[in-house]
Every structure is written in structure tokens, then in C-alpha cells.
Amino acid sequence: MSEPRSVLVTGGSRGIGRAIVEAFVADGDRVAVTHRSGTVPDGALGLHCEVTDSASVDAAFARAEQEHGPVEVVVANAGITRDQLLLRMTDDDFAAVLDTNLTGAFRVVRRATKGMVRMRRGRIVLISSVVGLYGSPGQTGYAASKSGMIGLARSITRELGGRGVTANVVAPGYIETEMTAALPADRQETYRQAIPAGRFGTVEEVARVVRFLAGPDAGYISGAVVPVDGGLGMGH
């Protein structure tokens, strides 16, 4: 078994983020998780953090570093949606989604890379969405924020690839979460029919891909977009 690492996951109190935290904890890593509400998995250090505020991000990292040592793996998962048709979407709703999902990821990885550059090693994983490449009506802001993560990861790769730092994007499709469970049954069936695999994914399937990209076997993978979507977005 490899040495325990210092891991920080944003938005890890439920859904995909929680499964990612649980996967790292199960591997024996020292895991800090930022959240705004809810509880964190057993064995993880919970940190209240607003990714829209640089000072809050810095404080969360400082606490994680104090408890677990320099952060070696960071997973930017915190995100929100404010879905609305384009003509009805307000400036504030569009800006809020970008500020949390994309600029929030930027704030987190900017802070994380300070220590990674000094250590000459680090793993950055950004949690995007199939919507970022596939598009979705009513989700212009969300899709823009998620596709922006690809440019972020690839620019980080070109800047820091020579320092032992990798940056990759995971793009989940329709995953079994509280959000998808709340959809009307007929809409769930419509979505399933569009997915070649014929089913929704599980949060554990996403978490295993994140764990792989953060591990030693993925040291030569960087700037990649890895879909976990049952084939829904292939070719995009």
C-alpha cells in the first residue's frame, strides 16, 4: 500500500463529492473536505469554505496543511446550478454559476499549486460534466462553467507539467444522485434511452476514476478529459 497522502476535496458532503472523499479515506489517505452544509464522511476533516472567496479558500488550505501536511491531491468538485432558458437568465444567475463552478475551481487550484510546485509533485482533478461538451437547453451558464474547466486544466498542464503536477478533468454523465432521483419517471426514462449503456452511473464509478487519476498509475496522464457517462457524450 502506498504512503497516505494529504488530499483536499471541495464540495464533499453529498453525491459525487462525498463518494470521492469516501474512496480516498478507504485508501488510507488524510482527507480534508470543504462544504457549506451537511455532514462529511467519517474519517475526513470537515472545513467550512466558500469557494467564491479567496480568503476562505486560503483559510481552508491552511487548516488542512496544519492537520495533514502540504496538499498533494486536490479535487475541485464544488458546484451549483441556476438553470434557466437563455432569454430569461439574469446576469446575476449566470455570474453566480461561473463564480462558483469555474472561478471557484481556479481559486482552489491556485492555492493548491503553491505547495505542489515546492514539492515538485501534485495531482489536480476538476469535476466537470458531460453537459460541458454536449450542451443542454436551459444550462448555458452551467455548461460554460464546466467546459471552461478543460481550458483551465490544459493550461495548468502546460505551465506545471515539468514540475511533476498533473491536471485532469472528469466529465460525469447522468449519475444516480438525489438530483436525478427527484426527476419525473418519464424524464428519467428519456435520459436512459439516450445513454448507450442504458442506465445511470453510480457515484462510486465516478469516484474510482478520480482515485485512478490521483494515483501513481496516472503519472503520465495530464490535460485529459475522462468521460464517465455510459457513452452519452462520445465524439464531443
JSON list of C-alpha atoms in Angstrom, two decimals:
[
{"chain": "A", "resi": 1, "resn": "MET", "atom": "CA", "xyz": [0.00, 0.00, 0.00]},
{"chain": "A", "resi": 2, "resn": "SER", "atom": "CA", "xyz": [1.26, 3.48, -0.88]},
{"chain": "A", "resi": 3, "resn": "GLU", "atom": "CA", "xyz": [2.02, 6.13, 1.73]},
{"chain": "A", "resi": 4, "resn": "PRO", "atom": "CA", "xyz": [-1.02, 8.14, 2.92]},
{"chain": "A", "resi": 5, "resn": "ARG", "atom": "CA", "xyz": [-1.32, 11.47, 1.13]},
{"chain": "A", "resi": 6, "resn": "SER", "atom": "CA", "xyz": [-2.81, 14.82, 2.05]},
{"chain": "A", "resi": 7, "resn": "VAL", "atom": "CA", "xyz": [-5.98, 15.20, -0.05]},
{"chain": "A", "resi": 8, "resn": "LEU", "atom": "CA", "xyz": [-8.44, 18.09, -0.24]},
{"chain": "A", "resi": 9, "resn": "VAL", "atom": "CA", "xyz": [-11.86, 17.75, -1.90]},
{"chain": "A", "resi": 10, "resn": "THR", "atom": "CA", "xyz": [-14.24, 20.69, -2.33]},
{"chain": "A", "resi": 11, "resn": "GLY", "atom": "CA", "xyz": [-17.98, 20.16, -2.10]},
{"chain": "A", "resi": 12, "resn": "GLY", "atom": "CA", "xyz": [-17.73, 16.76, -0.48]},
{"chain": "A", "resi": 13, "resn": "SER", "atom": "CA", "xyz": [-20.78, 16.50, 1.77]},
{"chain": "A", "resi": 14, "resn": "ARG", "atom": "CA", "xyz": [-23.07, 14.66, -0.67]},
{"chain": "A", "resi": 15, "resn": "GLY", "atom": "CA", "xyz": [-23.38, 12.98, -4.04]},
{"chain": "A", "resi": 16, "resn": "ILE", "atom": "CA", "xyz": [-20.30, 12.55, -6.21]},
{"chain": "A", "resi": 17, "resn": "GLY", "atom": "CA", "xyz": [-18.10, 14.64, -3.90]},
{"chain": "A", "resi": 18, "resn": "ARG", "atom": "CA", "xyz": [-18.96, 12.51, -0.88]},
{"chain": "A", "resi": 19, "resn": "ALA", "atom": "CA", "xyz": [-18.17, 9.29, -2.78]},
{"chain": "A", "resi": 20, "resn": "ILE", "atom": "CA", "xyz": [-14.80, 10.74, -3.81]},
{"chain": "A", "resi": 21, "resn": "VAL", "atom": "CA", "xyz": [-14.00, 11.57, -0.18]},
{"chain": "A", "resi": 22, "resn": "GLU", "atom": "CA", "xyz": [-15.01, 8.08, 0.94]},
{"chain": "A", "resi": 23, "resn": "ALA", "atom": "CA", "xyz": [-12.79, 6.49, -1.74]},
{"chain": "A", "resi": 24, "resn": "PHE", "atom": "CA", "xyz": [-9.71, 8.39, -0.57]},
{"chain": "A", "resi": 25, "resn": "VAL", "atom": "CA", "xyz": [-10.46, 7.70, 3.11]},
{"chain": "A", "resi": 26, "resn": "ALA", "atom": "CA", "xyz": [-10.81, 3.99, 2.28]},
{"chain": "A", "resi": 27, "resn": "ASP", "atom": "CA", "xyz": [-7.35, 4.12, 0.70]},
{"chain": "A", "resi": 28, "resn": "GLY", "atom": "CA", "xyz": [-5.93, 5.43, 3.97]},
{"chain": "A", "resi": 29, "resn": "ASP", "atom": "CA", "xyz": [-5.30, 8.98, 2.78]},
{"chain": "A", "resi": 30, "resn": "ARG", "atom": "CA", "xyz": [-5.59, 12.01, 5.06]},
{"chain": "A", "resi": 31, "resn": "VAL", "atom": "CA", "xyz": [-8.61, 13.77, 3.60]},
{"chain": "A", "resi": 32, "resn": "ALA", "atom": "CA", "xyz": [-9.91, 17.28, 4.18]},
{"chain": "A", "resi": 33, "resn": "VAL", "atom": "CA", "xyz": [-13.29, 18.17, 2.70]},
{"chain": "A", "resi": 34, "resn": "THR", "atom": "CA", "xyz": [-14.79, 21.61, 2.24]},
{"chain": "A", "resi": 35, "resn": "HIS", "atom": "CA", "xyz": [-18.52, 22.05, 2.50]},
{"chain": "A", "resi": 36, "resn": "ARG", "atom": "CA", "xyz": [-21.14, 24.73, 3.04]},
{"chain": "A", "resi": 37, "resn": "SER", "atom": "CA", "xyz": [-23.79, 22.50, 4.61]},
{"chain": "A", "resi": 38, "resn": "GLY", "atom": "CA", "xyz": [-24.44, 18.90, 5.60]},
{"chain": "A", "resi": 39, "resn": "THR", "atom": "CA", "xyz": [-22.03, 16.46, 7.19]},
{"chain": "A", "resi": 40, "resn": "VAL", "atom": "CA", "xyz": [-18.78, 14.95, 5.98]},
{"chain": "A", "resi": 41, "resn": "PRO", "atom": "CA", "xyz": [-17.89, 11.24, 5.82]},
{"chain": "A", "resi": 42, "resn": "ASP", "atom": "CA", "xyz": [-16.31, 9.57, 8.83]},
{"chain": "A", "resi": 43, "resn": "GLY", "atom": "CA", "xyz": [-12.55, 9.82, 8.85]},
{"chain": "A", "resi": 44, "resn": "ALA", "atom": "CA", "xyz": [-12.43, 13.12, 6.95]},
{"chain": "A", "resi": 45, "resn": "LEU", "atom": "CA", "xyz": [-11.64, 16.60, 8.27]},
{"chain": "A", "resi": 46, "resn": "GLY", "atom": "CA", "xyz": [-14.59, 18.90, 7.58]},
{"chain": "A", "resi": 47, "resn": "LEU", "atom": "CA", "xyz": [-13.84, 22.51, 6.68]},
{"chain": "A", "resi": 48, "resn": "HIS", "atom": "CA", "xyz": [-16.44, 25.18, 6.06]},
{"chain": "A", "resi": 49, "resn": "CYS", "atom": "CA", "xyz": [-15.39, 27.07, 2.95]},
{"chain": "A", "resi": 50, "resn": "GLU", "atom": "CA", "xyz": [-16.83, 29.43, 0.36]},
{"chain": "A", "resi": 51, "resn": "VAL", "atom": "CA", "xyz": [-15.01, 28.83, -2.92]},
{"chain": "A", "resi": 52, "resn": "THR", "atom": "CA", "xyz": [-16.25, 32.24, -4.09]},
{"chain": "A", "resi": 53, "resn": "ASP", "atom": "CA", "xyz": [-13.97, 33.89, -1.52]},
{"chain": "A", "resi": 54, "resn": "SER", "atom": "CA", "xyz": [-10.17, 33.62, -1.81]},
{"chain": "A", "resi": 55, "resn": "ALA", "atom": "CA", "xyz": [-9.63, 34.29, 1.89]},
{"chain": "A", "resi": 56, "resn": "SER", "atom": "CA", "xyz": [-11.99, 31.44, 2.80]},
{"chain": "A", "resi": 57, "resn": "VAL", "atom": "CA", "xyz": [-10.16, 29.11, 0.40]},
{"chain": "A", "resi": 58, "resn": "ASP", "atom": "CA", "xyz": [-6.81, 30.12, 1.87]},
{"chain": "A", "resi": 59, "resn": "ALA", "atom": "CA", "xyz": [-8.05, 29.50, 5.41]},
{"chain": "A", "resi": 60, "resn": "ALA", "atom": "CA", "xyz": [-9.32, 26.03, 4.48]},
{"chain": "A", "resi": 61, "resn": "PHE", "atom": "CA", "xyz": [-5.98, 25.09, 2.93]},
{"chain": "A", "resi": 62, "resn": "ALA", "atom": "CA", "xyz": [-4.07, 26.47, 5.91]},
{"chain": "A", "resi": 63, "resn": "ARG", "atom": "CA", "xyz": [-6.11, 24.26, 8.27]},
{"chain": "A", "resi": 64, "resn": "ALA", "atom": "CA", "xyz": [-5.73, 21.20, 6.02]},
{"chain": "A", "resi": 65, "resn": "GLU", "atom": "CA", "xyz": [-1.97, 21.76, 5.81]},
{"chain": "A", "resi": 66, "resn": "GLN", "atom": "CA", "xyz": [-1.74, 22.18, 9.57]},
{"chain": "A", "resi": 67, "resn": "GLU", "atom": "CA", "xyz": [-3.59, 18.90, 10.20]},
{"chain": "A", "resi": 68, "resn": "HIS", "atom": "CA", "xyz": [-2.40, 16.75, 7.27]},
{"chain": "A", "resi": 69, "resn": "GLY", "atom": "CA", "xyz": [0.66, 18.37, 5.73]},
{"chain": "A", "resi": 70, "resn": "PRO", "atom": "CA", "xyz": [1.00, 20.01, 2.29]},
{"chain": "A", "resi": 71, "resn": "VAL", "atom": "CA", "xyz": [-1.88, 19.13, -0.03]},
{"chain": "A", "resi": 72, "resn": "GLU", "atom": "CA", "xyz": [-0.73, 16.61, -2.63]},
{"chain": "A", "resi": 73, "resn": "VAL", "atom": "CA", "xyz": [-4.10, 15.89, -4.27]},
{"chain": "A", "resi": 74, "resn": "VAL", "atom": "CA", "xyz": [-6.86, 18.42, -4.86]},
{"chain": "A", "resi": 75, "resn": "VAL", "atom": "CA", "xyz": [-10.29, 17.64, -6.32]},
{"chain": "A", "resi": 76, "resn": "ALA", "atom": "CA", "xyz": [-12.38, 20.65, -7.34]},
{"chain": "A", "resi": 77, "resn": "ASN", "atom": "CA", "xyz": [-15.95, 19.41, -7.14]},
{"chain": "A", "resi": 78, "resn": "ALA", "atom": "CA", "xyz": [-17.94, 22.26, -5.55]},
{"chain": "A", "resi": 79, "resn": "GLY", "atom": "CA", "xyz": [-20.64, 23.49, -7.90]},
{"chain": "A", "resi": 80, "resn": "ILE", "atom": "CA", "xyz": [-24.11, 24.97, -8.24]},
{"chain": "A", "resi": 81, "resn": "THR", "atom": "CA", "xyz": [-26.79, 25.19, -10.91]},
{"chain": "A", "resi": 82, "resn": "ARG", "atom": "CA", "xyz": [-29.19, 28.00, -11.69]},
{"chain": "A", "resi": 83, "resn": "ASP", "atom": "CA", "xyz": [-30.87, 26.63, -14.77]},
{"chain": "A", "resi": 84, "resn": "GLN", "atom": "CA", "xyz": [-32.97, 28.89, -16.94]},
{"chain": "A", "resi": 85, "resn": "LEU", "atom": "CA", "xyz": [-33.64, 29.43, -20.62]},
{"chain": "A", "resi": 86, "resn": "LEU", "atom": "CA", "xyz": [-31.16, 31.85, -22.17]},
{"chain": "A", "resi": 87, "resn": "LEU", "atom": "CA", "xyz": [-33.64, 34.68, -22.75]},
{"chain": "A", "resi": 88, "resn": "ARG", "atom": "CA", "xyz": [-34.78, 34.52, -19.14]},
{"chain": "A", "resi": 89, "resn": "MET", "atom": "CA", "xyz": [-31.40, 34.05, -17.48]},
{"chain": "A", "resi": 90, "resn": "THR", "atom": "CA", "xyz": [-30.24, 37.03, -15.44]},
{"chain": "A", "resi": 91, "resn": "ASP", "atom": "CA", "xyz": [-26.72, 38.41, -15.31]},
{"chain": "A", "resi": 92, "resn": "ASP", "atom": "CA", "xyz": [-26.59, 37.53, -11.61]},
{"chain": "A", "resi": 93, "resn": "ASP", "atom": "CA", "xyz": [-27.56, 33.89, -12.15]},
{"chain": "A", "resi": 94, "resn": "PHE", "atom": "CA", "xyz": [-25.03, 33.43, -14.94]},
{"chain": "A", "resi": 95, "resn": "ALA", "atom": "CA", "xyz": [-22.28, 35.16, -12.95]},
{"chain": "A", "resi": 96, "resn": "ALA", "atom": "CA", "xyz": [-23.03, 33.17, -9.77]},
{"chain": "A", "resi": 97, "resn": "VAL", "atom": "CA", "xyz": [-22.64, 29.83, -11.56]},
{"chain": "A", "resi": 98, "resn": "LEU", "atom": "CA", "xyz": [-19.38, 30.90, -13.21]},
{"chain": "A", "resi": 99, "resn": "ASP", "atom": "CA", "xyz": [-18.04, 32.32, -9.94]},
{"chain": "A", "resi": 100, "resn": "THR", "atom": "CA", "xyz": [-18.67, 29.10, -8.00]},
{"chain": "A", "resi": 101, "resn": "ASN", "atom": "CA", "xyz": [-18.01, 26.43, -10.61]},
{"chain": "A", "resi": 102, "resn": "LEU", "atom": "CA", "xyz": [-15.19, 27.86, -12.70]},
{"chain": "A", "resi": 103, "resn": "THR", "atom": "CA", "xyz": [-13.62, 30.75, -10.81]},
{"chain": "A", "resi": 104, "resn": "GLY", "atom": "CA", "xyz": [-14.05, 28.73, -7.61]},
{"chain": "A", "resi": 105, "resn": "ALA", "atom": "CA", "xyz": [-12.04, 25.90, -9.16]},
{"chain": "A", "resi": 106, "resn": "PHE", "atom": "CA", "xyz": [-9.40, 28.44, -10.21]},
{"chain": "A", "resi": 107, "resn": "ARG", "atom": "CA", "xyz": [-9.13, 29.80, -6.65]},
{"chain": "A", "resi": 108, "resn": "VAL", "atom": "CA", "xyz": [-8.76, 26.30, -5.24]},
{"chain": "A", "resi": 109, "resn": "VAL", "atom": "CA", "xyz": [-6.11, 25.07, -7.68]},
{"chain": "A", "resi": 110, "resn": "ARG", "atom": "CA", "xyz": [-4.18, 28.35, -7.50]},
{"chain": "A", "resi": 111, "resn": "ARG", "atom": "CA", "xyz": [-3.85, 27.87, -3.74]},
{"chain": "A", "resi": 112, "resn": "ALA", "atom": "CA", "xyz": [-3.07, 24.16, -4.08]},
{"chain": "A", "resi": 113, "resn": "THR", "atom": "CA", "xyz": [-0.28, 24.61, -6.60]},
{"chain": "A", "resi": 114, "resn": "LYS", "atom": "CA", "xyz": [1.77, 26.78, -4.22]},
{"chain": "A", "resi": 115, "resn": "GLY", "atom": "CA", "xyz": [2.70, 23.70, -2.22]},
{"chain": "A", "resi": 116, "resn": "MET", "atom": "CA", "xyz": [2.74, 21.36, -5.21]},
{"chain": "A", "resi": 117, "resn": "VAL", "atom": "CA", "xyz": [5.37, 23.40, -7.04]},
{"chain": "A", "resi": 118, "resn": "ARG", "atom": "CA", "xyz": [7.58, 23.37, -3.94]},
{"chain": "A", "resi": 119, "resn": "MET", "atom": "CA", "xyz": [7.16, 19.59, -3.56]},
{"chain": "A", "resi": 120, "resn": "ARG", "atom": "CA", "xyz": [7.54, 19.05, -7.32]},
{"chain": "A", "resi": 121, "resn": "ARG", "atom": "CA", "xyz": [4.54, 16.75, -7.30]},
{"chain": "A", "resi": 122, "resn": "GLY", "atom": "CA", "xyz": [0.78, 17.07, -7.26]},
{"chain": "A", "resi": 123, "resn": "ARG", "atom": "CA", "xyz": [-2.49, 15.80, -8.69]},
{"chain": "A", "resi": 124, "resn": "ILE", "atom": "CA", "xyz": [-5.30, 18.15, -9.71]},
{"chain": "A", "resi": 125, "resn": "VAL", "atom": "CA", "xyz": [-8.68, 16.72, -10.73]},
{"chain": "A", "resi": 126, "resn": "LEU", "atom": "CA", "xyz": [-11.50, 19.01, -11.86]},
{"chain": "A", "resi": 127, "resn": "ILE", "atom": "CA", "xyz": [-15.05, 17.61, -11.82]},
{"chain": "A", "resi": 128, "resn": "SER", "atom": "CA", "xyz": [-16.78, 18.84, -14.96]},
{"chain": "A", "resi": 129, "resn": "SER", "atom": "CA", "xyz": [-19.87, 17.38, -16.67]},
{"chain": "A", "resi": 130, "resn": "VAL", "atom": "CA", "xyz": [-20.94, 15.82, -19.95]},
{"chain": "A", "resi": 131, "resn": "VAL", "atom": "CA", "xyz": [-23.03, 18.98, -20.34]},
{"chain": "A", "resi": 132, "resn": "GLY", "atom": "CA", "xyz": [-19.83, 20.99, -20.74]},
{"chain": "A", "resi": 133, "resn": "LEU", "atom": "CA", "xyz": [-19.16, 19.26, -24.06]},
{"chain": "A", "resi": 134, "resn": "TYR", "atom": "CA", "xyz": [-22.61, 18.04, -25.09]},
{"chain": "A", "resi": 135, "resn": "GLY", "atom": "CA", "xyz": [-24.64, 21.12, -24.23]},
{"chain": "A", "resi": 136, "resn": "SER", "atom": "CA", "xyz": [-28.07, 21.22, -22.66]},
{"chain": "A", "resi": 137, "resn": "PRO", "atom": "CA", "xyz": [-31.03, 23.58, -23.10]},
{"chain": "A", "resi": 138, "resn": "GLY", "atom": "CA", "xyz": [-31.53, 25.80, -20.07]},
{"chain": "A", "resi": 139, "resn": "GLN", "atom": "CA", "xyz": [-27.96, 25.28, -18.90]},
{"chain": "A", "resi": 140, "resn": "THR", "atom": "CA", "xyz": [-25.90, 27.86, -20.79]},
{"chain": "A", "resi": 141, "resn": "GLY", "atom": "CA", "xyz": [-24.20, 29.12, -17.63]},
{"chain": "A", "resi": 142, "resn": "TYR", "atom": "CA", "xyz": [-23.62, 25.67, -16.17]},
{"chain": "A", "resi": 143, "resn": "ALA", "atom": "CA", "xyz": [-22.29, 24.28, -19.46]},
{"chain": "A", "resi": 144, "resn": "ALA", "atom": "CA", "xyz": [-19.99, 27.27, -19.94]},
{"chain": "A", "resi": 145, "resn": "SER", "atom": "CA", "xyz": [-18.60, 26.85, -16.42]},
{"chain": "A", "resi": 146, "resn": "LYS", "atom": "CA", "xyz": [-17.96, 23.14, -16.92]},
{"chain": "A", "resi": 147, "resn": "SER", "atom": "CA", "xyz": [-16.36, 23.45, -20.37]},
{"chain": "A", "resi": 148, "resn": "GLY", "atom": "CA", "xyz": [-14.13, 26.21, -19.02]},
{"chain": "A", "resi": 149, "resn": "MET", "atom": "CA", "xyz": [-12.54, 23.67, -16.71]},
{"chain": "A", "resi": 150, "resn": "ILE", "atom": "CA", "xyz": [-10.95, 21.98, -19.74]},
{"chain": "A", "resi": 151, "resn": "GLY", "atom": "CA", "xyz": [-9.03, 25.10, -20.72]},
{"chain": "A", "resi": 152, "resn": "LEU", "atom": "CA", "xyz": [-8.05, 25.57, -17.08]},
{"chain": "A", "resi": 153, "resn": "ALA", "atom": "CA", "xyz": [-6.67, 22.03, -16.74]},
{"chain": "A", "resi": 154, "resn": "ARG", "atom": "CA", "xyz": [-4.81, 22.14, -20.04]},
{"chain": "A", "resi": 155, "resn": "SER", "atom": "CA", "xyz": [-3.19, 25.48, -19.30]},
{"chain": "A", "resi": 156, "resn": "ILE", "atom": "CA", "xyz": [-2.12, 24.22, -15.87]},
{"chain": "A", "resi": 157, "resn": "THR", "atom": "CA", "xyz": [-0.66, 21.15, -17.58]},
{"chain": "A", "resi": 158, "resn": "ARG", "atom": "CA", "xyz": [1.44, 23.33, -19.90]},
{"chain": "A", "resi": 159, "resn": "GLU", "atom": "CA", "xyz": [2.55, 25.58, -17.03]},
{"chain": "A", "resi": 160, "resn": "LEU", "atom": "CA", "xyz": [3.32, 22.95, -14.41]},
{"chain": "A", "resi": 161, "resn": "GLY", "atom": "CA", "xyz": [3.77, 19.67, -16.25]},
{"chain": "A", "resi": 162, "resn": "GLY", "atom": "CA", "xyz": [7.53, 19.92, -15.82]},
{"chain": "A", "resi": 163, "resn": "ARG", "atom": "CA", "xyz": [7.11, 20.27, -12.04]},
{"chain": "A", "resi": 164, "resn": "GLY", "atom": "CA", "xyz": [5.52, 16.87, -11.53]},
{"chain": "A", "resi": 165, "resn": "VAL", "atom": "CA", "xyz": [1.98, 18.28, -11.40]},
{"chain": "A", "resi": 166, "resn": "THR", "atom": "CA", "xyz": [-0.84, 16.75, -13.45]},
{"chain": "A", "resi": 167, "resn": "ALA", "atom": "CA", "xyz": [-4.24, 18.34, -14.10]},
{"chain": "A", "resi": 168, "resn": "ASN", "atom": "CA", "xyz": [-7.14, 16.35, -15.50]},
{"chain": "A", "resi": 169, "resn": "VAL", "atom": "CA", "xyz": [-10.88, 16.69, -15.96]},
{"chain": "A", "resi": 170, "resn": "VAL", "atom": "CA", "xyz": [-13.53, 14.09, -15.17]},
{"chain": "A", "resi": 171, "resn": "ALA", "atom": "CA", "xyz": [-16.83, 14.59, -17.00]},
{"chain": "A", "resi": 172, "resn": "PRO", "atom": "CA", "xyz": [-19.66, 12.60, -15.40]},
{"chain": "A", "resi": 173, "resn": "GLY", "atom": "CA", "xyz": [-22.89, 12.00, -17.26]},
{"chain": "A", "resi": 174, "resn": "TYR", "atom": "CA", "xyz": [-26.20, 11.20, -15.62]},
{"chain": "A", "resi": 175, "resn": "ILE", "atom": "CA", "xyz": [-25.35, 9.75, -12.21]},
{"chain": "A", "resi": 176, "resn": "GLU", "atom": "CA", "xyz": [-27.67, 8.29, -9.57]},
{"chain": "A", "resi": 177, "resn": "THR", "atom": "CA", "xyz": [-27.90, 11.11, -7.03]},
{"chain": "A", "resi": 178, "resn": "GLU", "atom": "CA", "xyz": [-30.65, 12.86, -5.09]},
{"chain": "A", "resi": 179, "resn": "MET", "atom": "CA", "xyz": [-30.93, 15.29, -8.00]},
{"chain": "A", "resi": 180, "resn": "THR", "atom": "CA", "xyz": [-31.60, 12.64, -10.66]},
{"chain": "A", "resi": 181, "resn": "ALA", "atom": "CA", "xyz": [-33.86, 10.67, -8.30]},
{"chain": "A", "resi": 182, "resn": "ALA", "atom": "CA", "xyz": [-36.10, 13.74, -8.00]},
{"chain": "A", "resi": 183, "resn": "LEU", "atom": "CA", "xyz": [-36.72, 13.88, -11.76]},
{"chain": "A", "resi": 184, "resn": "PRO", "atom": "CA", "xyz": [-40.11, 12.67, -13.07]},
{"chain": "A", "resi": 185, "resn": "ALA", "atom": "CA", "xyz": [-40.06, 9.00, -14.06]},
{"chain": "A", "resi": 186, "resn": "ASP", "atom": "CA", "xyz": [-40.81, 9.70, -17.72]},
{"chain": "A", "resi": 187, "resn": "ARG", "atom": "CA", "xyz": [-37.90, 12.14, -17.97]},
{"chain": "A", "resi": 188, "resn": "GLN", "atom": "CA", "xyz": [-35.56, 9.64, -16.31]},
{"chain": "A", "resi": 189, "resn": "GLU", "atom": "CA", "xyz": [-36.57, 7.07, -18.93]},
{"chain": "A", "resi": 190, "resn": "THR", "atom": "CA", "xyz": [-35.98, 9.56, -21.77]},
{"chain": "A", "resi": 191, "resn": "TYR", "atom": "CA", "xyz": [-32.47, 10.22, -20.45]},
{"chain": "A", "resi": 192, "resn": "ARG", "atom": "CA", "xyz": [-31.77, 6.48, -20.11]},
{"chain": "A", "resi": 193, "resn": "GLN", "atom": "CA", "xyz": [-32.77, 5.87, -23.72]},
{"chain": "A", "resi": 194, "resn": "ALA", "atom": "CA", "xyz": [-30.19, 8.43, -24.86]},
{"chain": "A", "resi": 195, "resn": "ILE", "atom": "CA", "xyz": [-27.38, 6.69, -22.96]},
{"chain": "A", "resi": 196, "resn": "PRO", "atom": "CA", "xyz": [-25.78, 3.79, -24.87]},
{"chain": "A", "resi": 197, "resn": "ALA", "atom": "CA", "xyz": [-25.18, 1.94, -21.57]},
{"chain": "A", "resi": 198, "resn": "GLY", "atom": "CA", "xyz": [-28.93, 2.13, -20.89]},
{"chain": "A", "resi": 199, "resn": "ARG", "atom": "CA", "xyz": [-28.55, 3.20, -17.26]},
{"chain": "A", "resi": 200, "resn": "PHE", "atom": "CA", "xyz": [-27.42, 5.99, -14.99]},
{"chain": "A", "resi": 201, "resn": "GLY", "atom": "CA", "xyz": [-23.95, 5.73, -13.49]},
{"chain": "A", "resi": 202, "resn": "THR", "atom": "CA", "xyz": [-23.15, 5.44, -9.80]},
{"chain": "A", "resi": 203, "resn": "VAL", "atom": "CA", "xyz": [-21.21, 7.91, -7.70]},
{"chain": "A", "resi": 204, "resn": "GLU", "atom": "CA", "xyz": [-18.74, 5.12, -6.90]},
{"chain": "A", "resi": 205, "resn": "GLU", "atom": "CA", "xyz": [-17.93, 4.72, -10.61]},
{"chain": "A", "resi": 206, "resn": "VAL", "atom": "CA", "xyz": [-17.00, 8.39, -10.81]},
{"chain": "A", "resi": 207, "resn": "ALA", "atom": "CA", "xyz": [-15.00, 8.22, -7.59]},
{"chain": "A", "resi": 208, "resn": "ARG", "atom": "CA", "xyz": [-12.92, 5.29, -8.85]},
{"chain": "A", "resi": 209, "resn": "VAL", "atom": "CA", "xyz": [-11.88, 7.26, -11.94]},
{"chain": "A", "resi": 210, "resn": "VAL", "atom": "CA", "xyz": [-10.89, 10.23, -9.78]},
{"chain": "A", "resi": 211, "resn": "ARG", "atom": "CA", "xyz": [-8.89, 7.95, -7.50]},
{"chain": "A", "resi": 212, "resn": "PHE", "atom": "CA", "xyz": [-7.06, 6.49, -10.52]},
{"chain": "A", "resi": 213, "resn": "LEU", "atom": "CA", "xyz": [-6.17, 9.93, -11.93]},
{"chain": "A", "resi": 214, "resn": "ALA", "atom": "CA", "xyz": [-4.87, 10.94, -8.50]},
{"chain": "A", "resi": 215, "resn": "GLY", "atom": "CA", "xyz": [-2.76, 7.82, -8.16]},
{"chain": "A", "resi": 216, "resn": "PRO", "atom": "CA", "xyz": [0.70, 6.66, -9.22]},
{"chain": "A", "resi": 217, "resn": "ASP", "atom": "CA", "xyz": [-0.51, 4.79, -12.31]},
{"chain": "A", "resi": 218, "resn": "ALA", "atom": "CA", "xyz": [-1.72, 8.06, -13.89]},
{"chain": "A", "resi": 219, "resn": "GLY", "atom": "CA", "xyz": [1.54, 9.99, -13.64]},
{"chain": "A", "resi": 220, "resn": "TYR", "atom": "CA", "xyz": [1.82, 10.36, -17.44]},
{"chain": "A", "resi": 221, "resn": "ILE", "atom": "CA", "xyz": [-1.80, 11.45, -17.94]},
{"chain": "A", "resi": 222, "resn": "SER", "atom": "CA", "xyz": [-2.39, 15.20, -17.90]},
{"chain": "A", "resi": 223, "resn": "GLY", "atom": "CA", "xyz": [-4.69, 17.61, -19.69]},
{"chain": "A", "resi": 224, "resn": "ALA", "atom": "CA", "xyz": [-7.12, 14.77, -20.35]},
{"chain": "A", "resi": 225, "resn": "VAL", "atom": "CA", "xyz": [-10.91, 14.81, -20.26]},
{"chain": "A", "resi": 226, "resn": "VAL", "atom": "CA", "xyz": [-12.20, 11.48, -18.98]},
{"chain": "A", "resi": 227, "resn": "PRO", "atom": "CA", "xyz": [-15.92, 10.89, -19.55]},
{"chain": "A", "resi": 228, "resn": "VAL", "atom": "CA", "xyz": [-17.85, 8.73, -17.09]},
{"chain": "A", "resi": 229, "resn": "ASP", "atom": "CA", "xyz": [-21.16, 8.87, -18.93]},
{"chain": "A", "resi": 230, "resn": "GLY", "atom": "CA", "xyz": [-22.04, 5.47, -20.38]},
{"chain": "A", "resi": 231, "resn": "GLY", "atom": "CA", "xyz": [-21.18, 6.74, -23.86]},
{"chain": "A", "resi": 232, "resn": "LEU", "atom": "CA", "xyz": [-23.64, 9.65, -23.86]},
{"chain": "A", "resi": 233, "resn": "GLY", "atom": "CA", "xyz": [-21.18, 12.34, -24.89]},
{"chain": "A", "resi": 234, "resn": "MET", "atom": "CA", "xyz": [-18.84, 10.36, -27.13]},
{"chain": "A", "resi": 235, "resn": "GLY", "atom": "CA", "xyz": [-17.45, 12.29, -30.07]},
{"chain": "A", "resi": 236, "resn": "HIS", "atom": "CA", "xyz": [-17.81, 15.66, -28.34]}
]
